[in-house]
mmCIF file of C-alpha atoms in Angstrom:
data_model
loop_
_atom_site.group_PDB
_atom_site.id
_atom_site.type_symbol
_atom_site.label_atom_id
_atom_site.label_comp_id
_atom_site.label_asym_id
_atom_site.label_seq_id
_atom_site.Cartn_x
_atom_site.Cartn_y
_atom_site.Cartn_z
ATOM 1 C CA MET M 1 -29.873 39.031 -13.125
ATOM 2 C CA LYS M 2 -31.498 38.143 -9.865
ATOM 3 C CA ILE M 3 -32.261 34.774 -8.427
ATOM 4 C CA LYS M 4 -34.035 34.729 -5.129
ATOM 5 C CA ILE M 5 -32.353 32.753 -2.337
ATOM 6 C CA LYS M 6 -33.722 30.622 0.933
ATOM 7 C CA TYR M 7 -30.849 29.716 3.948
ATOM 8 C CA PHE M 8 -32.433 26.151 5.537
ATOM 9 C CA SER M 9 -28.640 27.822 7.883
ATOM 10 C CA GLU M 10 -28.255 31.009 10.045
ATOM 11 C CA TYR M 11 -24.728 29.076 10.012
ATOM 12 C CA TYR M 12 -24.760 27.645 6.124
ATOM 13 C CA PRO M 13 -21.306 30.677 4.036
ATOM 14 C CA ARG M 14 -23.801 31.778 1.977
ATOM 15 C CA LEU M 15 -22.650 31.064 -2.020
ATOM 16 C CA GLU M 16 -20.793 32.790 -4.040
ATOM 17 C CA LYS M 17 -19.833 33.198 -7.421
ATOM 18 C CA ILE M 18 -16.327 33.008 -7.810
ATOM 19 C CA ALA M 19 -13.828 33.973 -11.111
ATOM 20 C CA LYS M 20 -12.819 30.499 -11.381
ATOM 21 C CA GLY M 21 -14.872 28.802 -13.614
ATOM 22 C CA ASP M 22 -18.722 28.897 -14.330
ATOM 23 C CA PHE M 23 -19.960 26.791 -11.527
ATOM 24 C CA ILE M 24 -20.778 27.773 -7.845
ATOM 25 C CA ASP M 25 -20.634 25.168 -4.635
ATOM 26 C CA LEU M 26 -22.643 23.749 -2.684
ATOM 27 C CA ARG M 27 -22.216 21.811 0.967
ATOM 28 C CA VAL M 28 -23.281 19.197 2.463
ATOM 29 C CA ASN M 29 -26.056 21.051 5.651
ATOM 30 C CA SER M 30 -28.060 17.801 6.967
ATOM 31 C CA ILE M 31 -28.879 14.292 6.399
ATOM 32 C CA LYS M 32 -32.162 13.949 4.404
ATOM 33 C CA GLU M 33 -32.382 10.283 3.896
ATOM 34 C CA PHE M 34 -29.423 7.079 5.405
ATOM 35 C CA THR M 35 -30.107 3.479 3.891
ATOM 36 C CA ARG M 36 -27.109 0.203 5.245
ATOM 37 C CA THR M 37 -27.749 -3.065 4.258
ATOM 38 C CA ARG M 38 -25.489 -4.901 6.147
ATOM 39 C CA TYR M 39 -25.442 -8.805 5.693
ATOM 40 C CA ILE M 40 -25.465 -11.269 8.586
ATOM 41 C CA ILE M 41 -24.250 -14.349 8.777
ATOM 42 C CA GLU M 42 -26.597 -17.034 10.600
ATOM 43 C CA GLY M 43 -24.525 -20.545 10.684
ATOM 44 C CA GLU M 44 -25.121 -20.952 7.228
ATOM 45 C CA GLU M 45 -27.724 -18.905 6.193
ATOM 46 C CA VAL M 46 -26.541 -15.116 5.166
ATOM 47 C CA ARG M 47 -29.528 -12.792 5.645
ATOM 48 C CA LYS M 48 -29.526 -9.114 4.159
ATOM 49 C CA GLU M 49 -30.929 -6.077 6.340
ATOM 50 C CA THR M 50 -31.474 -2.944 4.773
ATOM 51 C CA LYS M 51 -32.520 0.024 7.194
ATOM 52 C CA THR M 52 -33.465 3.126 6.170
ATOM 53 C CA ILE M 53 -33.157 6.659 8.704
ATOM 54 C CA THR M 54 -35.183 10.092 7.125
ATOM 55 C CA HIS M 55 -34.395 12.807 9.233
ATOM 56 C CA ASN M 56 -33.612 16.771 8.770
ATOM 57 C CA LYS M 57 -30.514 16.866 11.071
ATOM 58 C CA TRP M 58 -27.249 17.116 11.362
ATOM 59 C CA PHE M 59 -25.488 14.714 14.880
ATOM 60 C CA GLY M 60 -21.938 16.112 15.510
ATOM 61 C CA ASN M 61 -19.229 17.340 13.127
ATOM 62 C CA THR M 62 -18.636 14.554 11.243
ATOM 63 C CA PHE M 63 -20.804 12.391 9.874
ATOM 64 C CA GLU M 64 -18.900 8.141 9.173
ATOM 65 C CA TYR M 65 -20.173 6.232 6.749
ATOM 66 C CA LYS M 66 -19.528 3.285 5.001
ATOM 67 C CA LYS M 67 -18.684 1.261 1.657
ATOM 68 C CA GLY M 68 -22.772 0.869 0.032
ATOM 69 C CA ASP M 69 -24.522 3.536 2.195
ATOM 70 C CA ILE M 70 -26.548 5.377 0.130
ATOM 71 C CA ILE M 71 -27.408 9.255 1.649
ATOM 72 C CA LYS M 72 -28.985 11.685 0.323
ATOM 73 C CA PHE M 73 -27.849 14.853 1.699
ATOM 74 C CA GLY M 74 -29.483 18.896 1.701
ATOM 75 C CA LEU M 75 -28.155 21.432 0.286
ATOM 76 C CA GLY M 76 -28.681 24.044 2.768
ATOM 77 C CA VAL M 77 -30.808 26.139 -0.245
ATOM 78 C CA ALA M 78 -33.567 26.515 -2.397
ATOM 79 C CA MET M 79 -33.998 29.616 -4.996
ATOM 80 C CA GLN M 80 -36.226 30.766 -6.509
ATOM 81 C CA LEU M 81 -34.820 30.436 -10.627
ATOM 82 C CA PRO M 82 -36.221 32.593 -13.410
ATOM 83 C CA GLU M 83 -38.809 31.704 -15.476
ATOM 84 C CA GLY M 84 -37.309 29.179 -18.753
ATOM 85 C CA TYR M 85 -33.639 28.016 -16.666
ATOM 86 C CA GLU M 86 -33.063 25.213 -15.612
ATOM 87 C CA ALA M 87 -29.875 24.083 -12.885
ATOM 88 C CA GLU M 88 -28.558 21.567 -12.886
ATOM 89 C CA ILE M 89 -26.338 19.839 -9.762
ATOM 90 C CA ARG M 90 -23.282 17.292 -10.474
ATOM 91 C CA PRO M 91 -20.326 15.875 -7.692
ATOM 92 C CA ARG M 92 -16.822 18.592 -7.553
ATOM 93 C CA SER M 93 -13.983 16.789 -9.391
ATOM 94 C CA SER M 94 -12.719 16.264 -6.334
ATOM 95 C CA THR M 95 -15.489 13.943 -4.309
ATOM 96 C CA PHE M 96 -14.966 11.134 -4.960
ATOM 97 C CA LYS M 97 -11.104 11.407 -4.056
ATOM 98 C CA LYS M 98 -11.802 12.561 -1.202
ATOM 99 C CA TYR M 99 -14.615 11.084 -0.335
ATOM 100 C CA GLY M 100 -15.754 8.165 -1.957
ATOM 101 C CA LEU M 101 -19.368 9.620 -3.299
ATOM 102 C CA ILE M 102 -20.534 8.667 -5.853
ATOM 103 C CA GLN M 103 -23.153 11.059 -6.959
ATOM 104 C CA THR M 104 -26.535 7.844 -7.866
ATOM 105 C CA ASN M 105 -28.097 9.930 -10.937
ATOM 106 C CA SER M 106 -24.708 11.275 -12.204
ATOM 107 C CA VAL M 107 -26.285 15.075 -12.442
ATOM 108 C CA GLY M 108 -29.537 16.537 -10.460
ATOM 109 C CA THR M 109 -31.571 19.146 -12.756
ATOM 110 C CA ILE M 110 -34.055 21.742 -10.328
ATOM 111 C CA ASP M 111 -37.286 23.601 -12.495
ATOM 112 C CA ASN M 112 -37.726 26.421 -11.830
ATOM 113 C CA SER M 113 -41.146 24.592 -10.676
ATOM 114 C CA TYR M 114 -39.418 23.188 -7.186
ATOM 115 C CA LYS M 115 -38.905 26.867 -5.631
ATOM 116 C CA GLY M 116 -40.836 26.491 -2.416
ATOM 117 C CA ASP M 117 -40.121 27.552 1.037
ATOM 118 C CA ASN M 118 -39.147 24.009 1.942
ATOM 119 C CA ASP M 119 -38.206 23.298 -1.450
ATOM 120 C CA GLU M 120 -34.603 22.566 -0.394
ATOM 121 C CA TRP M 121 -31.738 21.893 -3.162
ATOM 122 C CA MET M 122 -30.828 18.295 -2.627
ATOM 123 C CA VAL M 123 -28.473 15.505 -3.653
ATOM 124 C CA GLU M 124 -28.172 11.699 -3.528
ATOM 125 C CA PHE M 125 -24.730 10.021 -3.238
ATOM 126 C CA ILE M 126 -23.311 6.129 -2.917
ATOM 127 C CA ALA M 127 -20.349 4.915 -0.630
ATOM 128 C CA MET M 128 -17.651 3.750 -1.730
ATOM 129 C CA ARG M 129 -15.316 2.705 0.581
ATOM 130 C CA ASP M 130 -16.089 3.946 4.066
ATOM 131 C CA GLY M 131 -15.015 7.388 4.982
ATOM 132 C CA ALA M 132 -16.720 10.778 7.305
ATOM 133 C CA ILE M 133 -17.402 13.828 6.438
ATOM 134 C CA ASN M 134 -18.141 16.974 8.245
ATOM 135 C CA ARG M 135 -22.108 19.529 7.777
ATOM 136 C CA PHE M 136 -20.834 23.079 5.292
ATOM 137 C CA ASP M 137 -18.208 20.347 2.876
ATOM 138 C CA ARG M 138 -18.555 21.373 -0.352
ATOM 139 C CA VAL M 139 -19.288 18.486 -2.429
ATOM 140 C CA CYS M 140 -21.234 19.131 -5.365
ATOM 141 C CA GLN M 141 -20.947 22.280 -7.211
ATOM 142 C CA PHE M 142 -24.625 24.246 -9.970
ATOM 143 C CA ARG M 143 -24.746 26.157 -12.840
ATOM 144 C CA ILE M 144 -27.760 27.660 -14.775
ATOM 145 C CA TRP M 145 -28.854 27.033 -17.862
ATOM 146 C CA GLU M 146 -31.514 28.721 -20.522
ATOM 147 C CA ASN M 147 -34.890 25.184 -21.099
ATOM 148 C CA GLN M 148 -34.060 23.856 -24.070
ATOM 149 C CA PRO M 149 -35.546 25.674 -26.867
ATOM 150 C CA SER M 150 -39.084 23.900 -27.620
ATOM 151 C CA PHE M 151 -39.017 22.070 -31.022
ATOM 152 C CA GLU M 152 -39.942 19.188 -32.590
ATOM 153 C CA PHE M 153 -39.236 16.388 -34.739
ATOM 154 C CA GLU M 154 -38.634 14.774 -38.313
ATOM 155 C CA GLU M 155 -38.904 11.468 -39.527
ATOM 156 C CA VAL M 156 -36.864 10.540 -41.915
ATOM 157 C CA GLU M 157 -35.087 7.123 -43.924
ATOM 158 C CA HIS M 158 -31.535 8.957 -43.600
ATOM 159 C CA LEU M 159 -29.703 11.349 -42.255
ATOM 160 C CA GLY M 160 -27.384 12.653 -45.633
ATOM 161 C CA ASN M 161 -24.546 12.714 -43.391
ATOM 162 C CA LYS M 162 -21.119 10.751 -42.929
ATOM 163 C CA ASP M 163 -20.812 8.556 -39.672
ATOM 164 C CA ARG M 164 -18.799 9.947 -37.321
ATOM 165 C CA GLY M 165 -18.303 6.398 -35.283
ATOM 166 C CA GLY M 166 -18.861 6.173 -31.843
ATOM 167 C CA TYR M 167 -16.904 5.721 -28.233
ATOM 168 C CA GLY M 168 -12.790 6.328 -28.859
ATOM 169 C CA THR M 169 -13.536 6.832 -33.210
ATOM 170 C CA THR M 170 -11.652 10.327 -33.436
ATOM 171 C CA GLY M 171 -8.381 8.401 -30.988
ATOM 172 C CA ILE M 172 -6.552 8.688 -28.277
ATOM 173 C CA ARG M 173 -4.102 12.248 -29.203
#
């Protein structure tokens, strides 16, 4: 299967599928949106001030962020996924440890209709601590899946199976 890909920077390292795993790393290419909330103390009053900056740039080599900042990164690629397929974007296992960033929607879904020339893949993070990130750092990964098959729900009173339990019911060993 071949997938058409457009890169948004000639310097962006080209994507590659490595033998260790099924996911492909994505890198920070640009800052699409940046929101910082700060609290201003004036006498006995505390005022909340939120500022959102929308742009499509990268400033310098390193971008510094503060705890609580919300950052939407452009991931430097657009793709034409085949009909019947979608992609899931999730953080790399080291993203929180290295950067203190948590993906705001936990998993991002790219369906095959998101395939225009300017449909750059993006990811949004919230900073849990102050930190810094460099352009082209690897922060997330994706894989391509077949779409969920079509089905109908059939409402019943009983499923006819034994209850298994929920969170933590299978034990720890």
